[in-house]
């Protein structure tokens, strides 16, 4: 079968290659992949900066954001042929750490987890895969292949869940939220903020293209430029770009008892001149929290499924700005100016 694969850590090796049919040892459920979403992590893997092949293999099949249709499922699995499903990205480490042992693989402490399409297991950018039912999430048929947005939504559902836990340390009624970056992660973070009844502001660099309208149609406020020019004092900031200067500007802008959640993975080796004394003082005197959030466990996929079900399908459809058929796979991994979420279609289903 066809798959988009790379030799991890070697730039220029991405290709549409042939992979053997998925082994039965991967699980009893056989799924036909309909589409995969492309994200910054895929581009980093293609650039040779990230990624691990499965043990004993040279190439890794990409794709960790997916939507598929069940072809075969064992009786009693809760799944049946025809169901729309999304595969979870992370698997707990084989000798589970205390978090992995209780299903919190997103909080793995020893780094020995695997991630489909990223770390030591083939991903979903292949025509078929086999999997165990406990790592599949069913998607409402009404959502159709917009379910490809479930994985990125699970990442922000986790971020929001963590923000709530942190906020619960004291009496806290957040009102103003700032999301930095109006890419898919920023937009989906804003969607959940609006669904929580908060006043959401989204900041991005661009002043044209689809992003300003997508934000406005959520009922959120769009800003372009830098954080100080928004004049906001947010209770919550979701940083969705990984740009270092935004992280420090956000720390400076936050209201007292503010919570800043970092979700963007940045490139190493970028330095900034900062006044560490001033930042420390400000954080201490205002009880601020800055924390990082990655990945998602099953509870977050379920929360994400609810968020997508509540969102209008026409808004979600506009988040997918480009669909590329498998035959022209390279185009899916080449950024274009008005891209929001690009999806590679593996099957015309
Ligand atoms: C994925 C996460 C993953 C992270 C780090 C992100 O792009 O959405 O599931 O944990 O990369 O590998």
mmCIF file of C-alpha atoms in Angstrom, residues 18 46 85 98 104 122 151 157 159 169 171 178 192 205 288 290 332 340 348:
data_model
loop_
_atom_site.group_PDB
_atom_site.id
_atom_site.type_symbol
_atom_site.label_atom_id
_atom_site.label_comp_id
_atom_site.label_asym_id
_atom_site.label_seq_id
_atom_site.Cartn_x
_atom_site.Cartn_y
_atom_site.Cartn_z
ATOM 1 C CA UNK A 18 5.213 1.264 -0.721
ATOM 2 C CA UNK A 46 10.397 16.295 6.693
ATOM 3 C CA UNK A 85 -12.623 6.951 13.670
ATOM 4 C CA UNK A 98 3.206 6.452 37.125
ATOM 5 C CA UNK A 104 -2.072 9.868 31.375
ATOM 6 C CA UNK A 122 4.276 4.332 11.593
ATOM 7 C CA UNK A 151 -6.349 15.486 17.073
ATOM 8 C CA UNK A 157 -8.699 20.540 24.979
ATOM 9 C CA UNK A 159 -4.382 22.793 27.413
ATOM 10 C CA UNK A 169 -5.796 26.864 43.071
ATOM 11 C CA UNK A 171 -10.978 31.789 43.665
ATOM 12 C CA UNK A 178 -5.563 36.040 24.551
ATOM 13 C CA UNK A 192 -13.025 26.294 23.133
ATOM 14 C CA UNK A 205 0.813 38.743 12.170
ATOM 15 C CA UNK A 288 1.393 34.177 37.653
ATOM 16 C CA UNK A 290 3.561 29.779 33.010
ATOM 17 C CA UNK A 332 0.372 19.197 1.002
ATOM 18 C CA UNK A 340 -4.798 27.349 7.700
ATOM 19 C CA UNK A 348 -12.052 9.658 -2.044
#
